[in-house]
Coordinates of N, CA and C in Angstrom, one line a residue:
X1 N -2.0 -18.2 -31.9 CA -0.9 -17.4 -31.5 C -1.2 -15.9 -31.5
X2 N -1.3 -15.5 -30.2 CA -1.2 -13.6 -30.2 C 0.0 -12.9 -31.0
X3 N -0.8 -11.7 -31.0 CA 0.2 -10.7 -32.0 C 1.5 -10.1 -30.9
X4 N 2.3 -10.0 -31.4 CA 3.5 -9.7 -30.6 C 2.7 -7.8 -29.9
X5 N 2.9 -8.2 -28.5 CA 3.3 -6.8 -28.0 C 4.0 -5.1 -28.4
X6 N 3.1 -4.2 -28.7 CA 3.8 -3.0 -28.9 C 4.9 -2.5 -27.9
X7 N 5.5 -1.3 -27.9 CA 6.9 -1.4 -26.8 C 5.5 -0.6 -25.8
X8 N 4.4 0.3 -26.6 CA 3.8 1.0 -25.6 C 3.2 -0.2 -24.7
X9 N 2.2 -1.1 -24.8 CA 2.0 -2.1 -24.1 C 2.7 -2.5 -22.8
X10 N 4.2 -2.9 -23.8 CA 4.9 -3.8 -22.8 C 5.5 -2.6 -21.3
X11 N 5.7 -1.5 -22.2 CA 5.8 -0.3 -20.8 C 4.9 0.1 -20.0
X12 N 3.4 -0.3 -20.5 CA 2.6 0.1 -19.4 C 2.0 -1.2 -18.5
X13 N 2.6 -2.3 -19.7 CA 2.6 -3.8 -18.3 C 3.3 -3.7 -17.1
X14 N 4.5 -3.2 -17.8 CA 6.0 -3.4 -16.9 C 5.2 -2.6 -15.5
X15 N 4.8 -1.1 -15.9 CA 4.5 -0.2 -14.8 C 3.7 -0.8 -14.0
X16 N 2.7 -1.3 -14.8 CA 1.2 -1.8 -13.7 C 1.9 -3.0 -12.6
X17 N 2.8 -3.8 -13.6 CA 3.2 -5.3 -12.3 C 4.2 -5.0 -11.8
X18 N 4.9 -3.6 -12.0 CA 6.2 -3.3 -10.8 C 5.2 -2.2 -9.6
X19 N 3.9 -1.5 -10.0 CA 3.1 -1.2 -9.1 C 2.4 -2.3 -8.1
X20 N 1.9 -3.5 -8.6 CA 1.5 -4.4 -8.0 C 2.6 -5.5 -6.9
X21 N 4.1 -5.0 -7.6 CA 5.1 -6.2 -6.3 C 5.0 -5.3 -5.1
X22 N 5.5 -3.6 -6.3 CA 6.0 -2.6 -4.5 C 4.5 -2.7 -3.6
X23 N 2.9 -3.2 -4.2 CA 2.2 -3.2 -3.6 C 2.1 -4.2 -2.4
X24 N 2.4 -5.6 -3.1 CA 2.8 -6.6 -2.3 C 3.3 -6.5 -1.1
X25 N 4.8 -5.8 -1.6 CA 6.0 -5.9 -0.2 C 5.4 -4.7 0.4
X26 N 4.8 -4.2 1.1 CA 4.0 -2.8 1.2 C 3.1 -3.9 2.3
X27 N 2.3 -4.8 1.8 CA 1.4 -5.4 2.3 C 2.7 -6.8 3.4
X28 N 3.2 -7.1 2.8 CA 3.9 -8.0 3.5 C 4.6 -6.9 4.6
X29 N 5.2 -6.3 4.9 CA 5.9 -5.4 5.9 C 4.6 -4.6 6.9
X30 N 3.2 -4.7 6.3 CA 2.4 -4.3 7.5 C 1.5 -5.8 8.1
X31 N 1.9 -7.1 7.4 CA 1.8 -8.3 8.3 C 2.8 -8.3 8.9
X32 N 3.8 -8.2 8.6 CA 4.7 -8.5 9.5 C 4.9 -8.0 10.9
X33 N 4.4 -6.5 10.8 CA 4.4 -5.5 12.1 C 2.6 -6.2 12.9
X34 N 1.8 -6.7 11.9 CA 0.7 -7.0 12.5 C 0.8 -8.5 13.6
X35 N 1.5 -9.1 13.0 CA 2.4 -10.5 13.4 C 2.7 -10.2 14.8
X36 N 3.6 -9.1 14.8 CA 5.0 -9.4 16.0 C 4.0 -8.4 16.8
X37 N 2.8 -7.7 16.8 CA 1.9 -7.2 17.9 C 1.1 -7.9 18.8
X38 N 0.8 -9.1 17.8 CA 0.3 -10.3 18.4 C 1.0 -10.7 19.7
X39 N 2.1 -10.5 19.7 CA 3.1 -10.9 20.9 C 3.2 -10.4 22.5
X40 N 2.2 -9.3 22.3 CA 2.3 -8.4 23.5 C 0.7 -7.9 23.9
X41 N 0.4 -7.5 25.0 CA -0.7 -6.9 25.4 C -0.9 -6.0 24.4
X42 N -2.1 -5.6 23.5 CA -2.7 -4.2 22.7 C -3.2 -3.3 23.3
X43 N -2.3 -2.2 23.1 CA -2.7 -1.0 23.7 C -3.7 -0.5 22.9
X44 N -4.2 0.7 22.9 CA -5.4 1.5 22.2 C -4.8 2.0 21.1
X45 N -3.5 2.6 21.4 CA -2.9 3.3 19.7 C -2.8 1.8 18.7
X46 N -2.1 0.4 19.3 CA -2.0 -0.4 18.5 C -3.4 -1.1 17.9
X47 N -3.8 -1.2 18.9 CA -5.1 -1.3 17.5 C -6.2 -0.4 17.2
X48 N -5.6 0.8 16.8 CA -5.6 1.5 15.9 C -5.0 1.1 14.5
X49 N -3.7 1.5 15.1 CA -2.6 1.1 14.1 C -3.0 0.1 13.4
X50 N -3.2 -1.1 14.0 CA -3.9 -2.5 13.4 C -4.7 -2.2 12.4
X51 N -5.8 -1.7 13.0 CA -7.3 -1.5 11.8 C -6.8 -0.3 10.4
X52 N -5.5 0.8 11.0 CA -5.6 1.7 10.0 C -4.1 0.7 8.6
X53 N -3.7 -0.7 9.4 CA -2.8 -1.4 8.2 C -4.0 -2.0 7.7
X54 N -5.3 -2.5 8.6 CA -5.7 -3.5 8.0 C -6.6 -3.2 6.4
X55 N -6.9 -2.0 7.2 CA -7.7 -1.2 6.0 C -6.7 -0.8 4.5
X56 N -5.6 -0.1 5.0 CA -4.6 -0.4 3.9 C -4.6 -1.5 3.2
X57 N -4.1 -3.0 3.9 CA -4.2 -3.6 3.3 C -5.5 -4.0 2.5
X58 N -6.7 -3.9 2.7 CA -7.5 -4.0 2.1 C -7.6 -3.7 1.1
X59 N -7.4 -2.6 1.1 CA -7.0 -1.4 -0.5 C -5.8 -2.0 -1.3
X60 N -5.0 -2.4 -1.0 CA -4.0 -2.9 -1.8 C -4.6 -3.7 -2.1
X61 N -4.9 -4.3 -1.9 CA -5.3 -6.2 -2.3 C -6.3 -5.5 -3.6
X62 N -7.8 -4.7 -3.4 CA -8.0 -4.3 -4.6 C -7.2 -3.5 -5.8
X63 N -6.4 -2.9 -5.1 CA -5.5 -2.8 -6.4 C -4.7 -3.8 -7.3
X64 N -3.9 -4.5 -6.5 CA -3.0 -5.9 -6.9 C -4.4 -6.2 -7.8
X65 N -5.3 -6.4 -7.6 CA -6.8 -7.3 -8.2 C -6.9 -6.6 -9.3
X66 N -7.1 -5.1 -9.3 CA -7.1 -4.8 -10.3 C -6.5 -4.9 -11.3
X67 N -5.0 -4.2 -11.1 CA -4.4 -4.3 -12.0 C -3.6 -6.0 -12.9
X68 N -4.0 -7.0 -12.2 CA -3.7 -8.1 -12.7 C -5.1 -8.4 -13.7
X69 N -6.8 -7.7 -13.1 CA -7.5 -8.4 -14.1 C -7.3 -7.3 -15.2
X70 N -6.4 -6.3 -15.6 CA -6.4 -5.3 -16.6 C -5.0 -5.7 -17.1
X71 N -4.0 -6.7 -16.7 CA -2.8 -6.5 -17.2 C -3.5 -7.9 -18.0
X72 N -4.4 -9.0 -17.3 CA -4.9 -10.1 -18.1 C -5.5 -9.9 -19.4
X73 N -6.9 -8.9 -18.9 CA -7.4 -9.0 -20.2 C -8.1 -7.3 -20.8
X74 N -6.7 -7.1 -20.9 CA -6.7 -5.5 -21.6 C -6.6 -5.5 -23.0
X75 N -7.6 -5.3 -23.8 CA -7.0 -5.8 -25.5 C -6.6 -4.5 -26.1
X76 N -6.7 -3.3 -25.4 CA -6.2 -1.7 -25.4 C -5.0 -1.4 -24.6
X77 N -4.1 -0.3 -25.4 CA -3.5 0.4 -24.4 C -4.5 1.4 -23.7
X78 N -4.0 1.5 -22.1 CA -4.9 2.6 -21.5 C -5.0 3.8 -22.0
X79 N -5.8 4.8 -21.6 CA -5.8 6.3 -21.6 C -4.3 6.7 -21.1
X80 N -3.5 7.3 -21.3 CA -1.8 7.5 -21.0 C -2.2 8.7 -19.9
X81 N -2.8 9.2 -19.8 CA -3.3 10.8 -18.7 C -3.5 9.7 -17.6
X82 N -4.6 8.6 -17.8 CA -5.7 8.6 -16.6 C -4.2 7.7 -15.9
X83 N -3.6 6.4 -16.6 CA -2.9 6.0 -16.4 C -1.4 6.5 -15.7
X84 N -1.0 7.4 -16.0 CA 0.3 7.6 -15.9 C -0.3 8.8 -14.2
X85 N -1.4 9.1 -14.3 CA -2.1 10.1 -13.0 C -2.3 8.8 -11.8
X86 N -2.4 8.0 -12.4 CA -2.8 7.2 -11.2 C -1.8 6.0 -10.6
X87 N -1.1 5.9 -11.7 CA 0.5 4.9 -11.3 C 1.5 6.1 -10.6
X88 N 1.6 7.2 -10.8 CA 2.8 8.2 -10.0 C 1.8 8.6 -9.0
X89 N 0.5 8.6 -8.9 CA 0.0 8.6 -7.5 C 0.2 7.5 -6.5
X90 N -0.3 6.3 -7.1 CA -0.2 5.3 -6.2 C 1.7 4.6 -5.6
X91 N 2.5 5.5 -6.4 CA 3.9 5.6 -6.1 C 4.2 6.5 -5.2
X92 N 3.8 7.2 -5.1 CA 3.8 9.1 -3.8 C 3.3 8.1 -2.5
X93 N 2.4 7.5 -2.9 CA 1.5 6.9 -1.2 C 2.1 5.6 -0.9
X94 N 2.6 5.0 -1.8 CA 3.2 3.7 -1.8 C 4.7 4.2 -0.5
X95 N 5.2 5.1 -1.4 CA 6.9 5.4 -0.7 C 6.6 6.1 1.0
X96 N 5.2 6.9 0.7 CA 5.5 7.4 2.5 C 4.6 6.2 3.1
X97 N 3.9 5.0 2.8 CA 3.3 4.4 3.3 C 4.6 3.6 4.1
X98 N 5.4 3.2 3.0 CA 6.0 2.3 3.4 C 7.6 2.6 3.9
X99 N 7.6 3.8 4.1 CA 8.6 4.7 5.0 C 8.0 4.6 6.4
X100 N 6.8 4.5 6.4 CA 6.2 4.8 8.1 C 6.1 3.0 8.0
X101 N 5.6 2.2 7.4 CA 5.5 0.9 8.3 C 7.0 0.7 8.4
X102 N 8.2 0.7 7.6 CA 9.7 0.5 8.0 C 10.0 1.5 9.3
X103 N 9.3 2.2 9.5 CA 9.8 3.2 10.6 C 9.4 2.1 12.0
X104 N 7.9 1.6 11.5 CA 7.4 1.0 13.0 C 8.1 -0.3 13.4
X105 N 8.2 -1.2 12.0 CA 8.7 -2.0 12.2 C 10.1 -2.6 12.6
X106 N 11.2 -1.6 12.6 CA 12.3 -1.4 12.9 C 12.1 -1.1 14.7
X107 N 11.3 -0.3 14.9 CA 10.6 -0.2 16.4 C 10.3 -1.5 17.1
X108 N 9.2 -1.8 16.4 CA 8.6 -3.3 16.6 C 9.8 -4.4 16.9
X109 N 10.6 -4.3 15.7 CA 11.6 -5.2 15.9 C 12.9 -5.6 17.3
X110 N 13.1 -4.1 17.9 CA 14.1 -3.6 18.5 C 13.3 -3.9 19.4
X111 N 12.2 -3.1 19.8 CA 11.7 -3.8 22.0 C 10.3 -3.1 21.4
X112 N 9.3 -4.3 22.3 CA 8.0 -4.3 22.3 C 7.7 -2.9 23.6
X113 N 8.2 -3.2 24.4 CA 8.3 -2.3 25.5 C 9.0 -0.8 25.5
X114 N 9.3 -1.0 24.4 CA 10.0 0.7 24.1 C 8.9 1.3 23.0
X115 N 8.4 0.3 22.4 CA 7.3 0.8 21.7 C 5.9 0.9 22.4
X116 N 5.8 0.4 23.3 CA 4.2 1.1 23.8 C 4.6 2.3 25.3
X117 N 5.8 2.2 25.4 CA 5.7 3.6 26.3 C 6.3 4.4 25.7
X118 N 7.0 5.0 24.1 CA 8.0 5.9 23.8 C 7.4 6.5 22.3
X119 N 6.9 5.2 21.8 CA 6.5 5.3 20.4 C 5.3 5.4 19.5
X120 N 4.3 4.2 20.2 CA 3.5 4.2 19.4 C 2.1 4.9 19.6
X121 N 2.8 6.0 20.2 CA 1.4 7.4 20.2 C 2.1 8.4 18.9
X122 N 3.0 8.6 19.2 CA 3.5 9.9 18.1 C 3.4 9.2 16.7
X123 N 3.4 8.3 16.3 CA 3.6 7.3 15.2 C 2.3 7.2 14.7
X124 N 1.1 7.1 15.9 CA 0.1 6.9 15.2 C -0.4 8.3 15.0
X125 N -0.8 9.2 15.8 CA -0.5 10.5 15.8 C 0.1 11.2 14.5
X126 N 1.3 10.9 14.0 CA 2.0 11.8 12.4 C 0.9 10.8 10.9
X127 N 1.0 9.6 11.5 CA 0.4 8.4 10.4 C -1.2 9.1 10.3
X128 N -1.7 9.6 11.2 CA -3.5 9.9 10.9 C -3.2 11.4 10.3
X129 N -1.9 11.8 11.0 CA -1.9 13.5 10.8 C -1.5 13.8 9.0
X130 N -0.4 13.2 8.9 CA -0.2 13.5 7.5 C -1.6 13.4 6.7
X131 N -0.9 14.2 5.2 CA -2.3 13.7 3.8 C -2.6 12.6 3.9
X132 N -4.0 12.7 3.9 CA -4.7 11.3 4.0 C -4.4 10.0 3.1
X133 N -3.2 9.2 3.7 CA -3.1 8.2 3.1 C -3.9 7.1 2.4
X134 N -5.1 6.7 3.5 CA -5.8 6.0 3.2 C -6.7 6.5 2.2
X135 N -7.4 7.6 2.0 CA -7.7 8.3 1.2 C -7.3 8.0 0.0
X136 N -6.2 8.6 -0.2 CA -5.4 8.5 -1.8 C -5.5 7.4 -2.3
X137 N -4.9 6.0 -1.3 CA -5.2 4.8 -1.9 C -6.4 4.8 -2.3
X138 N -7.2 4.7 -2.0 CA -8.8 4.9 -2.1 C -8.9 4.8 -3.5
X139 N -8.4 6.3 -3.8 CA -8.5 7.2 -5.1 C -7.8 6.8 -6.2
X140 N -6.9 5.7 -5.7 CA -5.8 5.4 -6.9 C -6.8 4.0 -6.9
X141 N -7.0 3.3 -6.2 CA -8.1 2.1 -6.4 C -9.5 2.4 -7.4
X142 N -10.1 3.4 -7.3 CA -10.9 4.1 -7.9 C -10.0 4.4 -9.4
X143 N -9.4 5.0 -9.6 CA -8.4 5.1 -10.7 C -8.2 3.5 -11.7
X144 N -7.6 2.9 -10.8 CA -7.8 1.3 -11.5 C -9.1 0.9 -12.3
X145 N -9.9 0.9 -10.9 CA -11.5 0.8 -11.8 C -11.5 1.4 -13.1
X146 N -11.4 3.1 -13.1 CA -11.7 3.5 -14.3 C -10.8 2.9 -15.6
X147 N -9.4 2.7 -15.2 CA -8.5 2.0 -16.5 C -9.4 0.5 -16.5
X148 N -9.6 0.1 -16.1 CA -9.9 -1.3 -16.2 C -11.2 -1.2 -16.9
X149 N -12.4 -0.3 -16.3 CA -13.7 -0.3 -17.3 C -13.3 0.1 -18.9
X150 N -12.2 1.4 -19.0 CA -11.6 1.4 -20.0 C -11.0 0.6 -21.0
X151 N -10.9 -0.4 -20.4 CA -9.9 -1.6 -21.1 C -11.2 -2.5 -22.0
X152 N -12.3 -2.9 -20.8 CA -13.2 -3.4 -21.3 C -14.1 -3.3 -22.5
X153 N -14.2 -1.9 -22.7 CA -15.2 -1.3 -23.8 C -14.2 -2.1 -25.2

């Protein structure tokens, strides 16, 4: 029988596996936009678009990875700095990630035809222009690593 959980523990589980769902539905809402493109001739912005979710999701998926092999077998609480720097990061890139796939997908949803003559230049255009999204995930993926080698020692 394991020792009962401290409340610090159980608060930094809670964070890591409510990081890992919004990660999830994050990844499910840029299949879903990858799905319904399937449906129509690919323009040059859309697969773009394509390779810059696919790569996202890539990154997610190592994070989800991460933080489940750190929520499994962490016999430490984390560093509270490195941790709490890298969970309100991956929450800043999480919300405008997933502000822009709700933006396309609501597009996507309404007319395929209104989206490759109206939309999906400016969309891909603000998505490459803003702070480097894919970047940051990057860096918050890199962040996990470090909690996670942390955990290990």
């Amino acid at each position: 029988m394991q020792p009962a959980e401290t409340d610090s523990q159980l608060s930094s589980l809670q964070i890591a596996l409510n990081a890992s769902l919004e990660c999830s539905r994050i990844v499910e809402l840029m299949n879903e936009v990858l799905i319904l493109l399937t449906q129509k001739r690919r323009t040059l912005e859309e697969k773009a678009i394509a390779e810059y979710f696919h790569k996202s999701i890539i990154i997610h998926a190592g994070i989800i990875c991460k933080i489940h092999q750190w929520a499994n077998e962490a016999a430490a609480e984390p560093d509270t700095q490195l941790f709490s720097s890298v969970f309100e990061k991956l929450q800043t890139v999480n919300e405008k990630l997933r502000i822009r796939v709700e933006e396309l997908l609501k597009v996507v949803r309404y007319n395929l035809n209104y989206l490759e003559q109206y939309f999906e230049y400016d969309f891909y255009t603000k998505l490459t222009a803003e702070p480097p999204i894919l970047a940051d995930l990057e860096a918050v993926l890199q962040g996990m690593q470090e909690i996670y080698a942390q955990a290990e020692k």
